[in-house]
Coordinates of C-alpha atoms and ligand atoms in Angstrom, one line a residue:
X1 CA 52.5 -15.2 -45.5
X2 CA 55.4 -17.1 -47.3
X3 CA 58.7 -17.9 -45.7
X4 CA 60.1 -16.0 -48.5
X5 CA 58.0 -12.6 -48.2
X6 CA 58.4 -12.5 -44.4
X7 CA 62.3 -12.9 -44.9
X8 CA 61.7 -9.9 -47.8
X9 CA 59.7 -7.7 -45.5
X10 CA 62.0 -8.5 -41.9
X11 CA 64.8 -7.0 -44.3
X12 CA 62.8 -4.0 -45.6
X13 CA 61.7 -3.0 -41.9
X14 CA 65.4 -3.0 -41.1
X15 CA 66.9 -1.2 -43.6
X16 CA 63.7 1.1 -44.6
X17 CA 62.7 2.3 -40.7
X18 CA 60.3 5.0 -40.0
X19 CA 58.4 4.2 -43.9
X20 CA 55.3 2.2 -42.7
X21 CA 53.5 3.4 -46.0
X22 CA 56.4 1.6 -48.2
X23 CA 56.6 -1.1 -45.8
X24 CA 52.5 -1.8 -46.6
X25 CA 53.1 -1.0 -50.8
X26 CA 56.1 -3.3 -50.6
X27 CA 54.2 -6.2 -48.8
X28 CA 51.1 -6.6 -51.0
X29 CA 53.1 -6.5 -54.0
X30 CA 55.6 -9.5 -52.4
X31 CA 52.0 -11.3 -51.7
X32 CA 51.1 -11.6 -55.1
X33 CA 54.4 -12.1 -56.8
X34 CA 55.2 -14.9 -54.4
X35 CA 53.5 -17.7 -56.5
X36 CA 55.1 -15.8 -59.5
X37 CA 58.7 -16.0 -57.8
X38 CA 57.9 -20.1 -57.6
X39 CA 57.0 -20.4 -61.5
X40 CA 60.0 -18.2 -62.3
X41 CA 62.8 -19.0 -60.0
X42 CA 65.2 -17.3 -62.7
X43 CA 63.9 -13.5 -61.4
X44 CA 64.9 -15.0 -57.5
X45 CA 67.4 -15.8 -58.4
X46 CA 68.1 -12.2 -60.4
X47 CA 67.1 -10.8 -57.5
X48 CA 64.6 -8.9 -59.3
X49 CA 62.4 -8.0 -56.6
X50 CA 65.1 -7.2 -54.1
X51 CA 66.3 -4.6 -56.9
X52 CA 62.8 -3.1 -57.5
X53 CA 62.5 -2.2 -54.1
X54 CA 65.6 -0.4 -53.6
X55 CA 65.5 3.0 -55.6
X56 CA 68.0 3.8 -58.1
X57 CA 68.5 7.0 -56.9
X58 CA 66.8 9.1 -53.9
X59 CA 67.6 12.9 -54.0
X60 CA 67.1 14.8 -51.3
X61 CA 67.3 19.1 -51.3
X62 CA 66.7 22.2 -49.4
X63 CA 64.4 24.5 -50.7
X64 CA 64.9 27.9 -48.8
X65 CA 62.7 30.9 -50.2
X66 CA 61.3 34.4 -49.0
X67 CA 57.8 35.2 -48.5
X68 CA 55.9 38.1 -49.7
X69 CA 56.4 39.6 -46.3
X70 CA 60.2 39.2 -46.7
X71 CA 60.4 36.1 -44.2
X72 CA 62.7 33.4 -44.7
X73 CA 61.1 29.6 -44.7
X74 CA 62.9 26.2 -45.6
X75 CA 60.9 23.2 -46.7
X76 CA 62.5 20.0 -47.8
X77 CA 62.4 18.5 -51.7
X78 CA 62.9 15.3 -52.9
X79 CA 62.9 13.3 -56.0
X80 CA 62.7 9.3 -56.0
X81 CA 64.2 8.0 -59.3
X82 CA 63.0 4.4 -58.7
X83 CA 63.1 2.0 -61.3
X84 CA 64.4 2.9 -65.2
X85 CA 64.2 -0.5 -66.5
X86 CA 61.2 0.3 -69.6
X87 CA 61.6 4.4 -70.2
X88 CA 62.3 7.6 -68.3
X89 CA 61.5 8.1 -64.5
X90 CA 57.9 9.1 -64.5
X91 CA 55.5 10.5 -62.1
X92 CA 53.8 13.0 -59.6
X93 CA 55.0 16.1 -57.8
X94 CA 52.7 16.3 -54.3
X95 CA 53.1 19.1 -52.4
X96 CA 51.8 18.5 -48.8
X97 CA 52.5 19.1 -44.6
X98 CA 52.6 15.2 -44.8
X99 CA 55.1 14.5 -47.0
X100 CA 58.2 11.9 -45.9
X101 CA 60.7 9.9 -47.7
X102 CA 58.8 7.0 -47.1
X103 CA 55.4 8.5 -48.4
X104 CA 57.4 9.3 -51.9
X105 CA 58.9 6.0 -51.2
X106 CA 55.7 4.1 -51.4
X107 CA 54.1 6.1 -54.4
X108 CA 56.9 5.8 -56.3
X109 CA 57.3 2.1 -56.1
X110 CA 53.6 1.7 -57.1
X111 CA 54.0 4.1 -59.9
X112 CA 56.7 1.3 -61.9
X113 CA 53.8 -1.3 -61.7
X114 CA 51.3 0.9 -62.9
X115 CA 53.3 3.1 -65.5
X116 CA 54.4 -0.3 -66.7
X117 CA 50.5 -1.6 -66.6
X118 CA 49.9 1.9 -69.2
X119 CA 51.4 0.2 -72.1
X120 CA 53.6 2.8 -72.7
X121 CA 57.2 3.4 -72.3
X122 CA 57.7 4.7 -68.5
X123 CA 60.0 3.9 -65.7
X124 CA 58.9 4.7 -62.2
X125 CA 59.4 7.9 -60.6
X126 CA 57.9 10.6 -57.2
X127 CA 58.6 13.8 -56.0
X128 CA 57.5 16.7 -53.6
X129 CA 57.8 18.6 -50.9
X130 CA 56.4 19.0 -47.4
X131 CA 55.1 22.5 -48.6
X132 CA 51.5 23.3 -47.4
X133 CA 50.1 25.1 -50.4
X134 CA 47.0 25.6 -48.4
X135 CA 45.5 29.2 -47.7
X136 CA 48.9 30.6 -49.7
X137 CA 49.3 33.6 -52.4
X138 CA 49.5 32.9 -55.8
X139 CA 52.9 34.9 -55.4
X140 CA 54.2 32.6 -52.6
X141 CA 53.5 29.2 -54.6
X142 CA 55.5 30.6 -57.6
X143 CA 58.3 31.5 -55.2
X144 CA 58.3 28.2 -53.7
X145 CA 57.8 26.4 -57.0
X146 CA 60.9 28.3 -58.8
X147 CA 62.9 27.6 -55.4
X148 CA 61.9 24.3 -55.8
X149 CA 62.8 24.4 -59.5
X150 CA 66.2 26.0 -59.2
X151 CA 67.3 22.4 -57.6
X152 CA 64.8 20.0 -59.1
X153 CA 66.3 21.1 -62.9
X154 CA 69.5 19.5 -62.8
X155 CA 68.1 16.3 -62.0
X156 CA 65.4 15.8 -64.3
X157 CA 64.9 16.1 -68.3
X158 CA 62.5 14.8 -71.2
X159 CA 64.8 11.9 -71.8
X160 CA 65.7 11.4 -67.7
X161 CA 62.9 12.0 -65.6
X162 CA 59.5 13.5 -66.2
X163 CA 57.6 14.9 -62.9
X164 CA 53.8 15.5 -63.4
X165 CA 51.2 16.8 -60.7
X166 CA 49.9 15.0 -57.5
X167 CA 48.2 16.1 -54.5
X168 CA 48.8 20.2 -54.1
X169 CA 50.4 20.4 -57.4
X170 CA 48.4 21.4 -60.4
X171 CA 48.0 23.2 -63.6
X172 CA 48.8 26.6 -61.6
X173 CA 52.4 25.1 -60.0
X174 CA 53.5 22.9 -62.7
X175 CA 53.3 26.4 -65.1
X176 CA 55.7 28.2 -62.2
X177 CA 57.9 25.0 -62.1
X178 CA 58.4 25.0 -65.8
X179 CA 59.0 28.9 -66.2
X180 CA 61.8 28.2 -64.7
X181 CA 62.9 25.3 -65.8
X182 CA 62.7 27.0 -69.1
X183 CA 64.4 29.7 -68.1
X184 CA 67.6 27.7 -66.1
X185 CA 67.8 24.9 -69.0
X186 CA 67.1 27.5 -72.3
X187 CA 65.1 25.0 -73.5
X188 CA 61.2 24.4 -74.3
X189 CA 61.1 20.5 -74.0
X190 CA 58.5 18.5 -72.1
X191 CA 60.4 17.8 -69.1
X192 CA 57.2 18.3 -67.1
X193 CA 53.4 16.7 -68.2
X194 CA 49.9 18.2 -67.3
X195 CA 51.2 21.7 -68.7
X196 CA 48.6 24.4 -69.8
X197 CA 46.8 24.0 -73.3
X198 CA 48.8 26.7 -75.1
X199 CA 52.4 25.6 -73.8
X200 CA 52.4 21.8 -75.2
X201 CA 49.8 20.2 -72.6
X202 CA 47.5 17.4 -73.8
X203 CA 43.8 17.7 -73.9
X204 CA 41.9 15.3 -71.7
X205 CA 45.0 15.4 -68.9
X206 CA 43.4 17.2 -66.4
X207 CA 40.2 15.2 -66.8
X208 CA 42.5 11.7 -67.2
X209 CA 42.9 10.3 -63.3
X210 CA 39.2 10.3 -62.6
X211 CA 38.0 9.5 -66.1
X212 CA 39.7 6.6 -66.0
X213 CA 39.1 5.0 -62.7
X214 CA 35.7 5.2 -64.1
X215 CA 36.4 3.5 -67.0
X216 CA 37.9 1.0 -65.1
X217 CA 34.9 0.5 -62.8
X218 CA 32.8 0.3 -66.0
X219 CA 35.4 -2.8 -67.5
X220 CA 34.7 -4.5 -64.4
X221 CA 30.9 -4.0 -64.2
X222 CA 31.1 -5.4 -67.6
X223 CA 32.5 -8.4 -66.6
X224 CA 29.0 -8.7 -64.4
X225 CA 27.1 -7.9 -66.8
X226 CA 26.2 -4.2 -65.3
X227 CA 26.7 -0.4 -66.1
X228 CA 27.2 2.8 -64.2
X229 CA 24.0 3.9 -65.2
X230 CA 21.4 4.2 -62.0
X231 CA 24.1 3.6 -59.7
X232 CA 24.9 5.3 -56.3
X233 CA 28.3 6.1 -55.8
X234 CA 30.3 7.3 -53.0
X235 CA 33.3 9.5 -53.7
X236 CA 36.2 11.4 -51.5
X237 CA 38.4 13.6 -52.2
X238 CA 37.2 16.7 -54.0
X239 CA 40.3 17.9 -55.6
X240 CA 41.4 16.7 -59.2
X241 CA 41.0 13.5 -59.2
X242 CA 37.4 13.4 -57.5
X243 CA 36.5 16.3 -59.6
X244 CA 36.5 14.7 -63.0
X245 CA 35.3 11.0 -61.2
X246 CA 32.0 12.8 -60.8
X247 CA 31.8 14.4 -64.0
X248 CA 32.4 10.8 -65.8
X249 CA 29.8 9.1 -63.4
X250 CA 27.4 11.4 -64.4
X251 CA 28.3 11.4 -67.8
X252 CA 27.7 7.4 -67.7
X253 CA 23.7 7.9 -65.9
X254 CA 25.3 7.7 -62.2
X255 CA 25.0 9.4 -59.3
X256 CA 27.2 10.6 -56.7
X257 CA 26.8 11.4 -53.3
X258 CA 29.5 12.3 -51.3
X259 CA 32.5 14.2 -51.5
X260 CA 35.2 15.5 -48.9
X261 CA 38.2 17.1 -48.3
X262 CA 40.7 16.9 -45.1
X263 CA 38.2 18.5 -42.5
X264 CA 35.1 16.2 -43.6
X265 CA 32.5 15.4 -46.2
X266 CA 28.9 16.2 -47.7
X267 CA 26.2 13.8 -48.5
X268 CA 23.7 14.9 -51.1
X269 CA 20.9 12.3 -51.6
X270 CA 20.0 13.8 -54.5
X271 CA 23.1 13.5 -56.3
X272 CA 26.1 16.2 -57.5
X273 CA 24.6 16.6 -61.0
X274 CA 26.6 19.1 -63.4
X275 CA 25.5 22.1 -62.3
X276 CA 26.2 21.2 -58.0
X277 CA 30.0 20.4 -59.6
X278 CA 30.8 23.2 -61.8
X279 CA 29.8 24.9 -58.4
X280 CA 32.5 22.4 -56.4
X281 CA 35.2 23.5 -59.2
X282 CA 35.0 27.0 -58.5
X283 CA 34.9 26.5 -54.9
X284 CA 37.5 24.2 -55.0
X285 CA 40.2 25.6 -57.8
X286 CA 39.2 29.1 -57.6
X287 CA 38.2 30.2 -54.7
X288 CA 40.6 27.1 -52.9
X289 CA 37.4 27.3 -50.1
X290 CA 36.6 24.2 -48.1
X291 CA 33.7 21.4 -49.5
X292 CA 32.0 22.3 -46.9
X293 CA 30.7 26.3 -48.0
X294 CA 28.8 23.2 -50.3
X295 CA 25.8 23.5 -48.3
X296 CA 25.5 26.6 -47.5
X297 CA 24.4 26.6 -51.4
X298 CA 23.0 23.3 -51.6
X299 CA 20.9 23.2 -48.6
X300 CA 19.2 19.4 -48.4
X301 CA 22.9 18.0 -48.1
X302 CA 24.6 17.1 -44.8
X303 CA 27.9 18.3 -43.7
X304 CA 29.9 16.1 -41.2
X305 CA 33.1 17.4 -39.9
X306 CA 36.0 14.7 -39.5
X307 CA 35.8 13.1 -35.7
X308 CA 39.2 12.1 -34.9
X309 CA 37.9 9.8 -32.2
X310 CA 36.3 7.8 -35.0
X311 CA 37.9 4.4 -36.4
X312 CA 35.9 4.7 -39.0
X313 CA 35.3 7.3 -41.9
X314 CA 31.6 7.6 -42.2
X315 CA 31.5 8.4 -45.6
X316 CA 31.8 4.8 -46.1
X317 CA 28.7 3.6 -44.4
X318 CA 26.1 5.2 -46.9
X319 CA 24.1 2.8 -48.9
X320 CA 25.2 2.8 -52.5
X321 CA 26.6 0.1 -55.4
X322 CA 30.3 1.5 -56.0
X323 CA 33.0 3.5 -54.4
X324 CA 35.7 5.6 -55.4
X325 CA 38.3 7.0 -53.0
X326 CA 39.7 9.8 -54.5
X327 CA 41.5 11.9 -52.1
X328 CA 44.7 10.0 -50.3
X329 CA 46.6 7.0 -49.0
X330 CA 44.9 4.5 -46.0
X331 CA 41.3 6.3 -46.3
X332 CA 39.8 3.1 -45.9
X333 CA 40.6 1.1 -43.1
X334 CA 38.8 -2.8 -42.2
X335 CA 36.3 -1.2 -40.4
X336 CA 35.4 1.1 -43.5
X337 CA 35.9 -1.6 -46.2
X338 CA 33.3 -4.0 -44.1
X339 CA 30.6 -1.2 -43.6
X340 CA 31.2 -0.3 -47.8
X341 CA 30.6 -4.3 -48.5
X342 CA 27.4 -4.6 -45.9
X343 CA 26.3 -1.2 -47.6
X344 CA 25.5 -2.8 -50.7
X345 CA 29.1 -1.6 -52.4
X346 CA 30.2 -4.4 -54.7
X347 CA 32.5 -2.6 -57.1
X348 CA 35.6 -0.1 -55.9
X349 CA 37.8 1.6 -57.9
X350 CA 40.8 3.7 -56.7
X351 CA 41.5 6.9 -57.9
X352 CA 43.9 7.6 -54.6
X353 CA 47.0 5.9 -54.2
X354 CA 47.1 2.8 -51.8
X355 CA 43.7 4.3 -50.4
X356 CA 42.7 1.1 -48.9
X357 CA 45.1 -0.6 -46.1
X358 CA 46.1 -4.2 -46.0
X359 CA 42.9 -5.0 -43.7
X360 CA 40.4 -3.5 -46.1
X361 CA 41.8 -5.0 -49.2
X362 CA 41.1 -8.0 -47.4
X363 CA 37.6 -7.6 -46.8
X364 CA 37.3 -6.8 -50.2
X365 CA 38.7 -9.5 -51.9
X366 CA 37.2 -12.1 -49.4
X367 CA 34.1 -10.4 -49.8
X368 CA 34.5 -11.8 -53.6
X369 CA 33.4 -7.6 -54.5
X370 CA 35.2 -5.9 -58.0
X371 CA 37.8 -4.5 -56.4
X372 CA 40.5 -2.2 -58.4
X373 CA 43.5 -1.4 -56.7
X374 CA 44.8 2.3 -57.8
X375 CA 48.0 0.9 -59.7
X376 CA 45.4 -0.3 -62.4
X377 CA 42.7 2.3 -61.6
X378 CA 44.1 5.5 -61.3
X379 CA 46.6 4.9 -64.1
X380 CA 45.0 6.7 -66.6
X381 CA 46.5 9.9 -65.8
X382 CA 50.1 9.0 -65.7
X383 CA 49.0 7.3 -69.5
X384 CA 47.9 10.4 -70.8
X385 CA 50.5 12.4 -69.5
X386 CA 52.8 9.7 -71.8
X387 CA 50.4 10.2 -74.5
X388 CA 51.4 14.2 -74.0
X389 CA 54.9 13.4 -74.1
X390 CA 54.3 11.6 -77.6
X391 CA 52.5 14.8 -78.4
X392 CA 55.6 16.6 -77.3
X393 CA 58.2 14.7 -79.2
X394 CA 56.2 14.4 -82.5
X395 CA 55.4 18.4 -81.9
X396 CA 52.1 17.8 -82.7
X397 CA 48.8 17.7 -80.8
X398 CA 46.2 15.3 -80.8
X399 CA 42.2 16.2 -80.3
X400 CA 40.4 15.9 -77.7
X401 CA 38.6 12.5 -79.3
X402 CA 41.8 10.9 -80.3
X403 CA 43.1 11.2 -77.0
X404 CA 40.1 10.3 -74.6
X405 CA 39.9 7.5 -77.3
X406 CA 43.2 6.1 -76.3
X407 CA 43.0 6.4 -72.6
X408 CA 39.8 4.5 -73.3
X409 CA 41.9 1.8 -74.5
X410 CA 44.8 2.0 -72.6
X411 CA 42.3 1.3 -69.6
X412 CA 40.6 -1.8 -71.5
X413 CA 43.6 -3.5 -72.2
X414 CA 45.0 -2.5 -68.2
X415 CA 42.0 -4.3 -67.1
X416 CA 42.0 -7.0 -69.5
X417 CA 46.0 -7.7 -68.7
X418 CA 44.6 -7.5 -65.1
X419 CA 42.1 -10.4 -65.9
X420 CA 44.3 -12.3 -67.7
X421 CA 47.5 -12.7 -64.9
X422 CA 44.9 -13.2 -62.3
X423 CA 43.9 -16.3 -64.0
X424 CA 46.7 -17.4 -64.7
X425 CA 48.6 -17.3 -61.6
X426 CA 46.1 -19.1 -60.3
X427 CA 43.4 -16.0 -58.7
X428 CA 40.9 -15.3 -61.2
X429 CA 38.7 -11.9 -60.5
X430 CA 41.7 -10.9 -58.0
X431 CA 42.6 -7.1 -59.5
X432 CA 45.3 -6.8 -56.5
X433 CA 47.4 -10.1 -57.6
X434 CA 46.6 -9.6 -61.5
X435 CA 48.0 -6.2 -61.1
X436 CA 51.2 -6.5 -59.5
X437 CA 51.8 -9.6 -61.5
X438 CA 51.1 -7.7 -65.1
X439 CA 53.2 -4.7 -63.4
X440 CA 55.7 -6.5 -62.4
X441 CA 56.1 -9.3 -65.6
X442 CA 57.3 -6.4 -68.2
X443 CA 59.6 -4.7 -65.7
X444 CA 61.0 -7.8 -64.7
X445 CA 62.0 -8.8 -68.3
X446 CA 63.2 -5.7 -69.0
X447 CA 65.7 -5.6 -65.8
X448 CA 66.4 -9.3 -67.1
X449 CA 68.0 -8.5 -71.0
X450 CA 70.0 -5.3 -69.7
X451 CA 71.8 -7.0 -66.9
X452 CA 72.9 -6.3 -63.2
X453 CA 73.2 -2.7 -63.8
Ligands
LIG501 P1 44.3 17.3 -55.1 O1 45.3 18.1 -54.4 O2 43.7 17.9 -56.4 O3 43.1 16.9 -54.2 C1 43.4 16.1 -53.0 C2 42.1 15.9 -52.3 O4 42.3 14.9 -51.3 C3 41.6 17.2 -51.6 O5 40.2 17.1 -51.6 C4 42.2 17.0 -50.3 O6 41.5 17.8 -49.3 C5 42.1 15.6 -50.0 N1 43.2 15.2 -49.1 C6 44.5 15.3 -49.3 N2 45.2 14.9 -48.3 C7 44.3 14.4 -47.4 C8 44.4 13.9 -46.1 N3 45.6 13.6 -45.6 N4 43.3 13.5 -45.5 C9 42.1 13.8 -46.1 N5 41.9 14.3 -47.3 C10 43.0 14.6 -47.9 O7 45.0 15.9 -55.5 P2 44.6 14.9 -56.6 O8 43.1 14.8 -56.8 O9 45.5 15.0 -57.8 O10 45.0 13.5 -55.9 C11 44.1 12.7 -55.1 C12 44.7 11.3 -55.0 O11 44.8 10.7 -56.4 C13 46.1 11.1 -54.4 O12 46.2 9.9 -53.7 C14 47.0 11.1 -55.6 O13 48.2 10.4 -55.3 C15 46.1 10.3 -56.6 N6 46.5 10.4 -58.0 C16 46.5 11.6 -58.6 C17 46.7 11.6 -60.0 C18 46.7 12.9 -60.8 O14 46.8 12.8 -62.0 N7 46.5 14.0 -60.1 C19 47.0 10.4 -60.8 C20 46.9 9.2 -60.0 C21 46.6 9.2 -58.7 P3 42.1 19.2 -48.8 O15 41.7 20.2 -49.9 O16 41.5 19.4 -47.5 O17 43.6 19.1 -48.8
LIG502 O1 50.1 9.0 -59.1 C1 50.1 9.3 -60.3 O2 50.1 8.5 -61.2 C2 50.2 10.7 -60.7 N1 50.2 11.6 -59.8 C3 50.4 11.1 -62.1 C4 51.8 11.0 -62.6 C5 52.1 11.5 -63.9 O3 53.3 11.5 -64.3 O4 51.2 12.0 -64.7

């Protein structure tokens, strides 16, 4: 580590206590940006990457509501307006038990790099609550999404910040959210993205996140001269963004094996063709059951319950070609990322955020593997929900081609910008430095032309 980034991160322990996750998001960016920070001593001395990592505004609320039973419960929102510097705050609503400041704090920070990575005009942006949606009537979601609502609404706008859906927050919560955003502002605007089909949502959004961490995965293969089609992949998660990861795979002559959610995962040898995931869709977003009622239908795959006295996740030590972690942050630890790579894995693409912790992303890039990091991966669904706020201001919808059409592109030219600051700073084939570096390049401009503001 640089004198430079260990003076950077001694200062962000001290000020930022208690945020591990940001402390880990904040150091592999400094990492890559260091040699960046020599070539360009104008952003040091700007203190362009001191201002980055402080937010420009952190909002913090109560969100009291009453239960269907008539009892009282009081959760804690937030809103993380980080960076503004190239469009609107943008970005994800997650709704879960394990929900800090310094969990937004994190995602939010990777979301300027990667909304800025989309091409299109976003600033950097997270939200949520430490809600558990789990197990909970439809009637006390809406309640806590309108409580939620009836303080979010005053911070947030088409023009000021734009929240989306992340883990726990789908198409069902972001319709409660804006009903009553709607209904506080008098306006129909689209102050929120992944809305329903009929009420200004884009096709192809739901399907976005994992469709395009599998384009991504296909860019890279490309650069080896390989396809998705015949290969084994390993997938977690088995909520939006896993979901539509399979569906693509498939789609592409893949197969996928594994899937999980927070109590454990399912191996199927023979693959989760279309059928095995419509069934995972309903189980999932219907029935909200667990993955594993999966084999009581599908009876040659294996269920293994999470073992909290493993260090390991042992969905990660199956033999296969590419991976895909698709459910949450620091899923794959050393120990993980060095049985994927003696596994046979050579090609990883993140549809989590920060999935992978700073030992596994080691392993991976000394292991020499394709290895892209969510801000480039996963980006494809905070790009199509800008391409539904282009819908939304033009008052027009696109099709379903047109807009899978331009993800496709907008995750081409991520890749290839990924390629291209690797090698030029000096790391050719390293994702992780080439996209921090693209990330950070158009941000950093910006910030520089509109002055210490
Ligand atoms: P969902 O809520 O639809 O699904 C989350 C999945 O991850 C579920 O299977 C869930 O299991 C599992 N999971 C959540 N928390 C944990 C945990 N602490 N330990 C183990 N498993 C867990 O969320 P998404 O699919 O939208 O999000 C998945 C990841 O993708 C997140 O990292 C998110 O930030 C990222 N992402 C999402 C985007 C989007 O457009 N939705 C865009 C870019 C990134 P269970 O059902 O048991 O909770
Ligand atoms: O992490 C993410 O990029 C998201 N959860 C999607 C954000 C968005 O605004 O669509």
């Amino acid at each position: 580590m640089s004198d430079y980034v260990k003076d950077l991160m001694a200062e962000v322990k001290a000020k930022n206590p208690a945020q591990p996750e940001f402390h880990q998001a904040v150091q592999e960016v400094a990492e890559s940006l260091a040699v960046v920070l020599d070539r360009h001593p104008e952003y040091r001395s700007a203190k362009i990457l001191e201002r980055i990592i402080e937010p420009e505004r952190v909002i913090t609320f109560r969100v009291p509501w009453v239960d269907d039973q008539g009892e009282i419960h009081i959760n804690r929102g937030y809103r993380i307006e980080m960076n503004s510097a190239i469009g609107p705050y943008k970005g994800g609503l997650r709704f879960h038990p394990s929900v800090t400041l310094g969990i937004l704090k994190f995602l939010a920070f990777e979301q300027v790099f990667k909304n800025s990575l989309t091409t299109l005009p976003m600033g950097g942006g997270k939200g949520g609550s430490d809600f558990d949606p789990k197990g909970k009537s439809d009637l006390k979601i809406m309640r806590f999404c309108q409580a939620f609502m009836s303080e979010l609404f005053r911070h947030i706008g088409p023009d000021t910040d734009v929240p989306a859906g992340d883990i726990g927050v789908g198409g069902r919560e972001i319709g409660y959210m804006f009903g009553m955003y709607k209904k506080l502002r008098n306006e129909f605007t689209g102050v929120l993205t992944g809305k329903g089909l009929n009420w200004g949502g884009s096709l192809i959004r739901p399907e976005a996140t994992g469709y395009g961490a599998v384009y991504f995965a296909s860019e890279m293969l490309s650069t080896r001269g390989k396809t998705l089609e015949g290969k084994t992949c390993l997938v977690s998660g088995s909520g939006n963004v896993a979901q539509y990861t399979v569906e693509k795979i498939n789609q592409l002559g893949g197969k996928v094996v594994t899937l999980s959610d927070s109590n454990g995962y399912i191996y199927d040898e023979k693959g989760i063709n279309a059928e095995k995931l419509a069934f995972v869709m309903e189980l999932k977003n219907v029935r909200r059951a667990r993955i594993q009622d999966y084999i009581d239908k599908y009876k040659e795959a294996v269920y293994t319950p999470v073992d909290p006295k493993n260090d390991f996740n042992p969905l990660w030590n199956h033999k296969a070609d590419c991976a895909f972690p698709s459910a949450t942050q620091n899923e794959v630890n050393g120990k993980d990322a060095a049985n994927l790579v003696r596994n046979g894995v050579y090609c990883v693409s993140e549809g989590a955020n920060m999935p992978t912790n700073l030992d596994g992303v080691k392993v991976f890039l000394d292991g020499k593997i394709l290895y892209g990091p969510g801000k480039a991966a996963n980006a494809g669904g905070v790009a199509t929900s800008g391409l539904e706020m282009s819908q939304n201001s033009m008052r027009l919808p696109w099709t379903r081609e047109e807009v899978d059409n331009r993800l496709r592109m907008i995750m081409k030219s991520i890749h290839a910008n990924c390629v291209e600051k690797a090698e030029r700073f000096g790391t050719p084939g390293n994702y992780v430095n080439g996209a921090n570096i693209g990330g950070f390049l158009k941000v950093a401009d910006a910030m520089m032309d509109q002055g210490v503001v």
